[in-house]
């Protein structure tokens, strides 16, 4: 069976088209903009005491909280 010149050109064109489309589709997307809000760090009891002007940090310590 003999293949024509046009069949070879068509096969080469299809292979090249497939390769080009494969390379084009391999792209990455970078999402920029507002993301999730950063978690607020919890203040140490001594710093919370200073901000509120109290004399004791006991009320701000997690182990000293009364459960209702």
PDB file of C-alpha atoms in Angstrom:
ATOM      1  CA  UNK A   1       0.000   0.000   0.000  1.00  0.00           C
ATOM      2  CA  UNK A   2       1.382   3.334  -1.023  1.00  0.00           C
ATOM      3  CA  UNK A   3       0.779   6.487   1.011  1.00  0.00           C
ATOM      4  CA  UNK A   4       0.458   9.755  -0.744  1.00  0.00           C
ATOM      5  CA  UNK A   5       2.513  12.857  -0.106  1.00  0.00           C
ATOM      6  CA  UNK A   6      -0.570  14.624   1.268  1.00  0.00           C
ATOM      7  CA  UNK A   7      -1.263  11.878   3.817  1.00  0.00           C
ATOM      8  CA  UNK A   8       2.246  12.210   5.249  1.00  0.00           C
ATOM      9  CA  UNK A   9       1.892  15.982   5.433  1.00  0.00           C
ATOM     10  CA  UNK A  10      -1.501  15.621   7.138  1.00  0.00           C
ATOM     11  CA  UNK A  11      -0.107  13.186   9.733  1.00  0.00           C
ATOM     12  CA  UNK A  12       2.892  15.429  10.471  1.00  0.00           C
ATOM     13  CA  UNK A  13       0.595  18.459  10.743  1.00  0.00           C
ATOM     14  CA  UNK A  14      -1.714  16.649  13.165  1.00  0.00           C
ATOM     15  CA  UNK A  15       1.201  15.477  15.307  1.00  0.00           C
ATOM     16  CA  UNK A  16       2.664  19.003  15.433  1.00  0.00           C
ATOM     17  CA  UNK A  17      -0.757  20.460  16.239  1.00  0.00           C
ATOM     18  CA  UNK A  18      -1.172  17.954  19.078  1.00  0.00           C
ATOM     19  CA  UNK A  19       2.264  18.832  20.478  1.00  0.00           C
ATOM     20  CA  UNK A  20       1.620  22.566  20.277  1.00  0.00           C
ATOM     21  CA  UNK A  21      -1.757  22.220  21.998  1.00  0.00           C
ATOM     22  CA  UNK A  22      -0.225  20.034  24.698  1.00  0.00           C
ATOM     23  CA  UNK A  23       2.458  22.605  25.446  1.00  0.00           C
ATOM     24  CA  UNK A  24       0.012  25.522  25.427  1.00  0.00           C
ATOM     25  CA  UNK A  25      -2.374  23.785  27.832  1.00  0.00           C
ATOM     26  CA  UNK A  26       0.411  23.241  30.402  1.00  0.00           C
ATOM     27  CA  UNK A  27       0.199  26.584  32.110  1.00  0.00           C
ATOM     28  CA  UNK A  28      -0.014  27.558  35.739  1.00  0.00           C
ATOM     29  CA  UNK A  29      -2.406  30.068  37.180  1.00  0.00           C
ATOM     30  CA  UNK A  30      -1.299  32.348  39.978  1.00  0.00           C
ATOM     31  CA  UNK A  31      -4.133  33.659  42.095  1.00  0.00           C
ATOM     32  CA  UNK A  32      -3.417  36.992  43.691  1.00  0.00           C
ATOM     33  CA  UNK A  33      -5.588  39.142  45.836  1.00  0.00           C
ATOM     34  CA  UNK A  34      -7.119  38.916  49.238  1.00  0.00           C
ATOM     35  CA  UNK A  35      -6.584  35.507  50.730  1.00  0.00           C
ATOM     36  CA  UNK A  36      -7.703  34.155  54.050  1.00  0.00           C
ATOM     37  CA  UNK A  37      -7.200  36.575  56.902  1.00  0.00           C
ATOM     38  CA  UNK A  38      -4.114  35.860  58.991  1.00  0.00           C
ATOM     39  CA  UNK A  39      -4.865  34.421  62.400  1.00  0.00           C
ATOM     40  CA  UNK A  40      -4.594  36.946  65.190  1.00  0.00           C
ATOM     41  CA  UNK A  41      -1.991  35.972  67.739  1.00  0.00           C
ATOM     42  CA  UNK A  42      -3.264  35.662  71.268  1.00  0.00           C
ATOM     43  CA  UNK A  43      -1.669  38.099  73.673  1.00  0.00           C
ATOM     44  CA  UNK A  44       0.258  36.710  76.604  1.00  0.00           C
ATOM     45  CA  UNK A  45      -1.491  37.370  79.940  1.00  0.00           C
ATOM     46  CA  UNK A  46       1.135  39.930  80.987  1.00  0.00           C
ATOM     47  CA  UNK A  47       0.666  41.990  77.828  1.00  0.00           C
ATOM     48  CA  UNK A  48      -3.141  41.915  78.146  1.00  0.00           C
ATOM     49  CA  UNK A  49      -2.753  43.065  81.757  1.00  0.00           C
ATOM     50  CA  UNK A  50      -0.588  46.009  80.671  1.00  0.00           C
ATOM     51  CA  UNK A  51      -3.016  47.043  77.917  1.00  0.00           C
ATOM     52  CA  UNK A  52      -5.942  47.095  80.344  1.00  0.00           C
ATOM     53  CA  UNK A  53      -4.016  48.725  83.173  1.00  0.00           C
ATOM     54  CA  UNK A  54      -4.655  45.941  85.675  1.00  0.00           C
ATOM     55  CA  UNK A  55      -2.212  44.989  88.438  1.00  0.00           C
ATOM     56  CA  UNK A  56      -2.620  41.221  88.085  1.00  0.00           C
ATOM     57  CA  UNK A  57      -2.417  39.032  84.987  1.00  0.00           C
ATOM     58  CA  UNK A  58      -4.319  36.225  86.706  1.00  0.00           C
ATOM     59  CA  UNK A  59      -7.620  37.178  85.043  1.00  0.00           C
ATOM     60  CA  UNK A  60      -6.026  36.832  81.587  1.00  0.00           C
ATOM     61  CA  UNK A  61      -4.266  33.493  82.067  1.00  0.00           C
ATOM     62  CA  UNK A  62      -6.139  30.595  80.391  1.00  0.00           C
ATOM     63  CA  UNK A  63      -5.612  28.270  83.373  1.00  0.00           C
ATOM     64  CA  UNK A  64      -7.148  30.819  85.736  1.00  0.00           C
ATOM     65  CA  UNK A  65     -10.440  31.363  83.863  1.00  0.00           C
ATOM     66  CA  UNK A  66     -13.583  30.394  85.763  1.00  0.00           C
ATOM     67  CA  UNK A  67     -16.019  28.164  83.901  1.00  0.00           C
ATOM     68  CA  UNK A  68     -19.622  29.270  84.130  1.00  0.00           C
TER      69      UNK A  68
END
